[in-house]
Tab-separated table of C-alpha atoms in Angstrom:
chain	number	residue	atom	x	y	z
C	1	LYS	CA	29.216	-136.846	75.112
C	2	ASN	CA	31.951	-134.551	76.400
C	3	MET	CA	32.417	-130.798	76.206
C	4	ILE	CA	34.754	-129.765	73.383
C	5	ILE	CA	36.873	-126.667	73.972
C	6	ALA	CA	39.260	-125.261	71.368
C	7	ASP	CA	41.206	-122.003	71.267
C	8	ARG	CA	41.891	-121.182	67.633
C	9	ARG	CA	44.240	-118.384	68.668
C	10	GLU	CA	46.727	-121.135	69.525
C	11	LEU	CA	46.701	-122.544	65.991
C	12	LEU	CA	49.322	-121.631	63.422
C	13	ASN	CA	46.497	-120.016	61.437
C	14	GLY	CA	43.246	-119.700	63.358
C	15	ASN	CA	41.120	-118.439	60.476
C	16	SER	CA	37.864	-120.359	60.219
C	17	PHE	CA	34.999	-121.424	57.982
C	18	ILE	CA	31.498	-122.468	59.046
C	19	LEU	CA	29.935	-124.617	56.333
C	20	GLY	CA	26.409	-125.996	56.012
C	21	VAL	CA	23.107	-125.963	54.156
C	22	SER	CA	20.381	-123.479	55.014
C	23	GLY	CA	18.912	-124.344	58.405
C	24	SER	CA	21.946	-126.302	59.594
C	25	GLY	CA	22.823	-123.733	62.262
C	26	LYS	CA	25.626	-121.727	60.626
C	27	SER	CA	24.609	-118.278	61.864
C	28	PHE	CA	23.679	-119.630	65.290
C	29	THR	CA	27.122	-121.228	65.581
C	30	ALA	CA	28.805	-117.948	64.633
C	31	LYS	CA	26.698	-116.044	67.164
C	32	GLN	CA	27.674	-118.474	69.913
C	33	GLU	CA	31.340	-117.714	69.303
C	34	ILE	CA	30.610	-113.983	69.134
C	35	VAL	CA	28.818	-114.074	72.508
C	36	SER	CA	31.585	-116.180	74.043
C	37	THR	CA	34.215	-113.745	72.740
C	38	LEU	CA	32.409	-110.658	74.026
C	39	LEU	CA	31.873	-112.174	77.483
C	40	ARG	CA	35.275	-113.738	78.128
C	41	GLU	CA	37.750	-111.600	76.146
C	42	PRO	CA	37.715	-107.958	77.308
C	43	ASP	CA	40.596	-107.106	74.956
C	44	ALA	CA	38.850	-108.412	71.832
C	45	ASP	CA	36.623	-106.660	69.285
C	46	VAL	CA	34.057	-108.273	66.986
C	47	ILE	CA	33.161	-107.154	63.452
C	48	VAL	CA	30.376	-108.747	61.379
C	49	ILE	CA	29.447	-108.363	57.718
C	50	ASP	CA	25.736	-109.147	57.709
C	51	PRO	CA	24.017	-109.546	54.303
C	52	GLU	CA	20.727	-110.957	55.637
C	53	ARG	CA	20.113	-108.748	58.715
C	54	GLU	CA	20.524	-111.697	61.090
C	55	TYR	CA	22.897	-110.087	63.598
C	56	ARG	CA	21.160	-106.769	64.325
C	57	ALA	CA	19.294	-107.861	67.461
C	58	LEU	CA	22.381	-109.465	68.978
C	59	THR	CA	24.527	-106.416	68.183
C	60	GLN	CA	22.061	-104.012	69.764
C	61	ALA	CA	21.601	-106.220	72.839
C	62	PHE	CA	25.360	-106.065	73.504
C	63	GLY	CA	25.523	-102.301	72.972
C	64	GLY	CA	27.170	-102.643	69.571
C	65	GLU	CA	26.947	-100.397	66.520
C	66	VAL	CA	24.822	-101.430	63.529
C	67	ILE	CA	25.974	-99.658	60.364
C	68	ASP	CA	23.399	-99.687	57.577
C	69	ILE	CA	25.138	-99.656	54.204
C	70	SER	CA	22.929	-98.516	51.318
C	71	ALA	CA	22.363	-95.625	48.924
C	72	ILE	CA	19.492	-94.289	51.061
C	73	SER	CA	20.959	-94.846	54.522
C	74	ASP	CA	21.645	-91.923	56.894
C	75	THR	CA	24.823	-93.658	58.066
C	76	HIS	CA	28.000	-93.133	56.077
C	77	ILE	CA	31.502	-94.594	55.869
C	78	ASN	CA	34.159	-92.422	54.279
C	79	ALA	CA	35.973	-94.530	51.690
C	80	MET	CA	39.057	-92.347	52.246
C	81	ASP	CA	39.383	-93.044	55.997
C	82	LEU	CA	43.033	-93.679	56.885
C	83	ASN	CA	45.034	-94.261	60.061
C	84	ALA	CA	48.791	-94.254	60.668
C	85	GLU	CA	48.927	-98.039	61.122
C	86	TYR	CA	47.415	-98.690	57.678
C	87	GLY	CA	50.919	-98.742	56.210
C	88	VAL	CA	52.286	-101.365	58.616
C	89	ASP	CA	52.638	-104.676	56.771
C	90	GLU	CA	52.199	-108.163	58.228
C	91	ASP	CA	55.879	-108.276	59.278
C	92	GLY	CA	55.546	-105.092	61.310
C	93	ILE	CA	57.509	-102.947	58.846
C	94	GLN	CA	56.221	-99.391	58.454
C	95	ARG	CA	55.545	-98.474	54.841
C	96	SER	CA	53.871	-95.442	53.381
C	97	PRO	CA	50.113	-95.645	54.010
C	98	ILE	CA	49.592	-93.671	50.805
C	99	ILE	CA	51.073	-96.449	48.680
C	100	LEU	CA	48.570	-98.996	49.987
C	101	LYS	CA	45.690	-96.510	49.999
C	102	SER	CA	46.433	-95.530	46.400
C	103	GLU	CA	46.064	-99.177	45.390
C	104	PHE	CA	42.688	-99.305	47.137
C	105	ILE	CA	41.538	-96.055	45.491
C	106	MET	CA	42.715	-97.405	42.134
C	107	SER	CA	40.502	-100.463	42.628
C	108	LEU	CA	37.551	-98.163	43.389
C	109	CYS	CA	38.285	-96.182	40.242
C	110	GLU	CA	38.468	-99.333	38.120
C	111	LEU	CA	35.110	-100.464	39.493
C	112	SER	CA	33.673	-97.042	38.670
C	113	VAL	CA	35.093	-96.977	35.141
C	114	GLY	CA	34.248	-100.635	34.556
C	115	LYS	CA	37.607	-101.749	33.195
C	116	GLU	CA	41.258	-102.160	34.112
C	117	LEU	CA	43.098	-98.850	33.996
C	118	SER	CA	46.580	-98.047	32.719
C	119	THR	CA	49.801	-97.120	34.500
C	120	GLN	CA	49.118	-93.521	33.436
C	121	HIS	CA	45.810	-93.657	35.312
C	122	TYR	CA	47.590	-95.090	38.346
C	123	ALA	CA	50.181	-92.286	38.260
C	124	VAL	CA	47.382	-89.696	38.321
C	125	VAL	CA	45.589	-91.495	41.170
C	126	ASP	CA	48.801	-91.736	43.200
C	127	ARG	CA	49.612	-88.052	42.658
C	128	CYS	CA	46.145	-86.885	43.688
C	129	ALA	CA	46.099	-89.187	46.721
C	130	ASN	CA	49.383	-87.695	47.929
C	131	ILE	CA	48.020	-84.175	47.482
C	132	VAL	CA	44.690	-84.668	49.280
C	133	TYR	CA	46.236	-86.548	52.219
C	134	ARG	CA	49.267	-84.243	52.636
C	135	ASN	CA	47.861	-81.913	55.307
C	136	TYR	CA	46.075	-84.741	57.118
C	137	ILE	CA	49.261	-86.815	57.432
C	138	GLN	CA	51.418	-83.801	58.327
C	139	ASN	CA	48.920	-83.118	61.118
C	140	ASN	CA	49.602	-86.616	62.515
C	141	TYR	CA	46.357	-88.074	61.119
C	142	GLN	CA	44.253	-85.536	62.990
C	143	GLY	CA	41.572	-83.176	61.741
C	144	GLU	CA	39.389	-83.371	58.644
C	145	VAL	CA	39.814	-86.563	56.596
C	146	PRO	CA	39.678	-86.197	52.789
C	147	THR	CA	36.655	-87.690	51.031
C	148	LEU	CA	36.065	-89.099	47.560
C	149	LYS	CA	34.569	-85.716	46.705
C	150	THR	CA	37.850	-84.039	47.713
C	151	PHE	CA	39.745	-86.579	45.630
C	152	ARG	CA	37.562	-85.979	42.549
C	153	GLU	CA	37.993	-82.212	42.867
C	154	GLU	CA	41.775	-82.741	42.799
C	155	LEU	CA	41.439	-84.976	39.737
C	156	LEU	CA	39.633	-82.186	37.884
C	157	LYS	CA	42.627	-79.896	38.487
C	158	GLN	CA	44.990	-82.241	36.645
C	159	PRO	CA	45.830	-81.651	32.940
C	160	GLU	CA	45.791	-85.312	31.817
C	161	GLU	CA	42.850	-86.854	29.981
C	162	GLN	CA	43.209	-89.896	32.255
C	163	ALA	CA	42.302	-87.695	35.237
C	164	LYS	CA	39.160	-86.508	33.464
C	165	ASP	CA	38.196	-90.131	32.653
C	166	ILE	CA	38.363	-91.131	36.311
C	167	ALA	CA	36.647	-87.953	37.508
C	168	LEU	CA	33.724	-88.551	35.166
C	169	ALA	CA	33.342	-92.151	36.339
C	170	LEU	CA	33.476	-91.073	40.006
C	171	GLU	CA	30.778	-88.425	39.545
C	172	LEU	CA	27.995	-90.936	40.264
C	173	PHE	CA	29.711	-91.883	43.542
C	174	THR	CA	30.483	-88.326	44.669
C	175	GLU	CA	27.811	-85.999	43.298
C	176	GLY	CA	25.160	-88.516	42.234
C	177	SER	CA	22.704	-90.826	43.954
C	178	LEU	CA	25.383	-93.323	45.048
C	179	ASN	CA	27.434	-90.873	47.125
C	180	THR	CA	27.086	-92.640	50.482
C	181	PHE	CA	30.855	-93.399	50.595
C	182	ALA	CA	31.844	-89.827	49.659
C	183	LYS	CA	30.762	-88.316	52.961
C	184	PRO	CA	32.531	-88.133	56.349
C	185	THR	CA	32.050	-91.183	58.557
C	186	ASN	CA	29.203	-90.477	60.985
C	187	VAL	CA	28.993	-93.786	62.871
C	188	ASP	CA	31.045	-95.329	65.658
C	189	VAL	CA	33.308	-97.674	63.723
C	190	ASN	CA	35.390	-98.047	66.905
C	191	ASN	CA	32.636	-99.674	68.961
C	192	ARG	CA	33.708	-103.000	70.427
C	193	PHE	CA	30.999	-104.787	68.432
C	194	VAL	CA	30.302	-103.507	64.916
C	195	CYS	CA	27.817	-104.993	62.450
C	196	TYR	CA	27.837	-103.863	58.811
C	197	ASP	CA	24.277	-104.434	57.547
C	198	ILE	CA	24.548	-104.717	53.746
C	199	LEU	CA	21.053	-106.156	53.080
C	200	GLU	CA	19.930	-103.071	51.127
C	201	LEU	CA	23.163	-102.550	49.220
C	202	GLY	CA	21.850	-102.255	45.655
C	203	SER	CA	23.407	-103.982	42.654
C	204	GLN	CA	25.057	-100.772	41.382
C	205	LEU	CA	26.712	-100.144	44.744
C	206	LYS	CA	27.424	-103.712	45.825
C	207	SER	CA	30.956	-104.172	44.448
C	208	VAL	CA	32.087	-100.722	45.584
C	209	GLY	CA	30.339	-101.161	48.931
C	210	MET	CA	31.982	-104.509	49.642
C	211	LEU	CA	35.407	-103.069	48.876
C	212	VAL	CA	34.869	-100.020	51.115
C	213	VAL	CA	33.626	-102.178	54.022
C	214	LEU	CA	36.650	-104.498	53.745
C	215	ASP	CA	39.011	-101.517	53.661
C	216	ASN	CA	37.255	-100.020	56.685
C	217	ILE	CA	37.727	-103.315	58.526
C	218	LEU	CA	41.420	-103.333	57.577
C	219	ASN	CA	41.735	-99.853	59.094
C	220	ARG	CA	40.243	-101.182	62.321
C	221	ILE	CA	42.428	-104.307	62.438
C	222	THR	CA	45.663	-102.370	61.897
C	223	SER	CA	44.636	-99.804	64.516
C	224	ASN	CA	43.805	-102.562	67.009
C	225	ARG	CA	47.178	-104.152	66.441
C	226	ARG	CA	48.910	-101.084	67.888
C	227	LYS	CA	46.557	-101.161	70.871
C	228	GLY	CA	47.203	-104.847	71.524
C	229	ARG	CA	43.581	-105.800	70.818
C	230	ILE	CA	42.560	-108.895	68.876
C	231	THR	CA	39.928	-108.489	66.155
C	232	TYR	CA	37.429	-111.217	65.253
C	233	VAL	CA	35.856	-110.751	61.804
C	234	PHE	CA	32.757	-112.766	60.823
C	235	ILE	CA	31.611	-112.656	57.185
C	236	ASP	CA	28.224	-114.282	56.633
C	237	GLU	CA	27.312	-115.461	53.121
C	238	ILE	CA	30.967	-114.979	52.199
C	239	TYR	CA	30.302	-116.308	48.687
C	240	LEU	CA	28.960	-112.824	47.824
C	241	LEU	CA	32.473	-111.402	48.100
C	242	PHE	CA	33.780	-113.858	45.515
C	243	LYS	CA	31.440	-112.500	42.853
C	244	SER	CA	33.721	-109.502	42.350
C	245	GLY	CA	37.369	-109.927	41.475
C	246	TYR	CA	38.254	-106.796	43.449
C	247	SER	CA	36.585	-107.763	46.734
C	248	SER	CA	37.761	-111.364	46.271
C	249	GLY	CA	41.367	-110.265	45.843
C	250	PHE	CA	41.201	-107.812	48.746
C	251	LEU	CA	39.618	-110.462	50.979
C	252	SER	CA	42.234	-113.056	50.029
C	253	THR	CA	45.034	-110.651	50.992
C	254	LEU	CA	43.312	-109.811	54.277
C	255	TRP	CA	42.864	-113.532	55.012
C	256	LYS	CA	46.611	-114.121	54.659
C	257	ARG	CA	47.664	-111.091	56.698
C	258	VAL	CA	45.059	-110.930	59.449
C	259	ARG	CA	46.783	-113.393	61.784
C	260	LYS	CA	49.953	-111.293	61.953
C	261	TYR	CA	47.817	-108.191	62.381
C	262	GLY	CA	46.366	-109.742	65.545
C	263	GLY	CA	43.047	-110.830	64.078
C	264	LEU	CA	41.003	-113.887	63.117
C	265	CYS	CA	38.565	-114.212	60.196
C	266	THR	CA	35.551	-116.506	59.895
C	267	GLY	CA	33.726	-117.137	56.633
C	268	ILE	CA	30.177	-118.512	56.724
C	269	THR	CA	28.585	-120.070	53.641
C	270	GLN	CA	26.395	-122.772	52.144
C	271	ASN	CA	27.662	-122.313	48.572
C	272	ILE	CA	30.788	-124.440	48.843
C	273	VAL	CA	30.718	-125.806	45.291
C	274	GLU	CA	30.475	-122.289	43.860
C	275	ILE	CA	33.150	-120.584	45.943
C	276	MET	CA	35.644	-123.421	45.470
C	277	LYS	CA	35.744	-122.476	41.789
C	278	SER	CA	37.686	-119.429	42.957
C	279	ASP	CA	41.457	-119.692	43.338
C	280	ALA	CA	41.227	-117.108	46.128
C	281	ALA	CA	38.728	-119.267	48.027
C	282	GLN	CA	40.908	-122.362	47.719
C	283	SER	CA	43.872	-120.398	49.062
C	284	MET	CA	41.756	-119.159	51.990
C	285	PHE	CA	40.698	-122.711	52.869
C	286	SER	CA	44.360	-123.711	52.841
C	287	ASN	CA	45.082	-120.861	55.271
C	288	SER	CA	42.357	-121.895	57.748
C	289	GLU	CA	42.955	-124.524	60.428
C	290	PHE	CA	39.566	-124.336	62.154
C	291	ILE	CA	36.599	-125.603	60.121
C	292	ILE	CA	33.069	-126.255	61.388
C	293	MET	CA	31.103	-128.549	59.076
C	294	LEU	CA	27.359	-128.836	59.660
C	295	ASN	CA	24.744	-130.668	57.567
C	296	GLN	CA	25.804	-130.669	53.896
C	297	SER	CA	24.127	-131.204	50.538
C	298	SER	CA	25.292	-134.178	48.480
C	299	SER	CA	27.296	-132.024	46.029
C	300	ASP	CA	28.987	-130.097	48.835
C	301	ARG	CA	29.877	-133.319	50.652
C	302	GLU	CA	31.904	-134.463	47.662
C	303	VAL	CA	33.848	-131.184	47.627
C	304	ILE	CA	34.436	-131.360	51.384
C	305	LYS	CA	35.503	-135.000	51.218
C	306	LYS	CA	38.137	-134.156	48.631
C	307	GLN	CA	39.242	-130.904	50.300
C	308	PHE	CA	39.720	-132.337	53.799
C	309	GLY	CA	40.292	-136.020	53.034
C	310	LEU	CA	37.269	-137.244	55.021
C	311	THR	CA	36.349	-140.922	55.294
C	312	ASP	CA	32.855	-142.221	54.522
C	313	GLN	CA	32.282	-142.716	58.249
C	314	GLU	CA	33.212	-139.078	58.937
C	315	LEU	CA	30.895	-137.955	56.131
C	316	SER	CA	27.991	-139.663	57.928
C	317	TYR	CA	28.210	-136.965	60.640
C	318	ILE	CA	27.342	-134.244	58.105
C	319	THR	CA	24.745	-136.217	56.129
C	320	ASN	CA	21.039	-135.616	56.921
C	321	VAL	CA	21.779	-134.562	60.504
C	322	ARG	CA	19.892	-132.119	62.708
C	323	SER	CA	20.763	-128.448	63.146
C	324	GLY	CA	23.834	-127.994	65.332
C	325	GLN	CA	25.439	-131.345	64.539
C	326	GLY	CA	28.511	-131.997	62.467
C	327	LEU	CA	32.303	-132.168	62.399
C	328	LEU	CA	35.073	-129.966	63.743
C	329	LYS	CA	38.346	-129.855	61.865
C	330	ILE	CA	41.007	-128.489	64.208
C	331	ASN	CA	44.401	-128.547	62.515
C	332	ASN	CA	44.558	-132.203	61.362
C	333	ASN	CA	42.016	-133.521	63.875
C	334	ILE	CA	38.430	-134.408	62.883
C	335	ILE	CA	35.938	-134.449	65.782
C	336	PRO	CA	32.179	-135.197	65.593
C	337	PHE	CA	29.958	-132.998	67.779
C	338	ILE	CA	26.374	-132.419	68.839
C	339	ASN	CA	25.769	-128.819	69.924
C	340	GLU	CA	22.574	-128.291	71.910
C	341	PHE	CA	21.678	-124.914	73.425
C	342	PRO	CA	18.924	-124.293	76.028
C	343	LYS	CA	15.955	-122.792	74.200
C	344	ASP	CA	14.297	-121.176	77.221
C	345	THR	CA	16.934	-118.454	77.447
C	346	GLU	CA	17.268	-114.850	76.318
C	347	LEU	CA	20.501	-115.671	74.494
C	348	TYR	CA	18.732	-118.324	72.422
C	349	ARG	CA	16.100	-115.761	71.418
C	350	LEU	CA	18.798	-113.324	70.339
C	351	MET	CA	20.763	-115.919	68.383
C	352	SER	CA	18.010	-117.982	66.769
C	353	THR	CA	17.022	-117.302	63.168
C	354	LYS	CA	13.819	-119.338	63.488
C	355	PRO	CA	11.037	-116.834	64.239
C	356	LYS	CA	8.373	-119.578	64.258
C	357	GLU	CA	9.822	-120.834	67.530
C	358	PHE	CA	8.678	-117.632	69.241
C	359	ALA	CA	5.297	-117.203	67.568
C	360	SER	CA	2.525	-116.842	70.103
């Protein structure tokens, strides 16, 4: 019956998960933290990956930028976007941004080709990346940023058959119907509140799209680090990212590094049994000291009990309970809570995902 206040920035690793069945209040809980962050932390930015279009109204109400990611959208994110801080690792050591960006481009190429590529392929990718970024980097990361189309054109100039293999695979994503990531960025990715709406990301584009969005977020986090701004990243239905080995691996690396980059990640999911089959997911749980557990299914409760060492009494707080009730795990502390929010407020209308409540 007391207010519970926790600052996860003070934890050794403040990354977070919000866990619960459908209707338990996961998205509402995430939105409460987003609102709190926007109102009380002027030096913080919020980024959301939204697969179900549940955050659009809240983003627009706070003057944020909604970025629609799909093959038919008029908004575009350049997969080749790069800033000077991209090469700074988690220990603050400056490395060549091209080395890291080449690895990202290689992952895109492998997704396009549909198989793991050879060291010869990587050598070609690295060479072409250095060529297309040369003028941009020499100009202190100012001016026209290369695109995937620029990169493919450079590939076609190379004599190796490996270059032609990659260029052919990239054609669909540069000249074809899935070229949304081969165009210059035309949205405000630097808005304080950015929501990536991926609801209409088709199956052919999903793996590539997820990877490009995560890389775009990494660009933002590394840039914010130099500015002294903290970045909060919320990934709803995070289990979707574990369906691809590339996005899963990229996300796992980001999860480990984000704290030292001056950021905090939150994963939101109801598919605990499924994602815990992933080694990357298990590592991410181990690197998260702030867990919100809402109402759980019987199978998920068993996984949670084993993962966090809960007692049967503690499990009762996440068994057949109402929306907004559950357990907080803060470091090694387990705290039951009941979270009630006034329904006759504009904020509740913006955060609720229950349209029936507002039916006339």
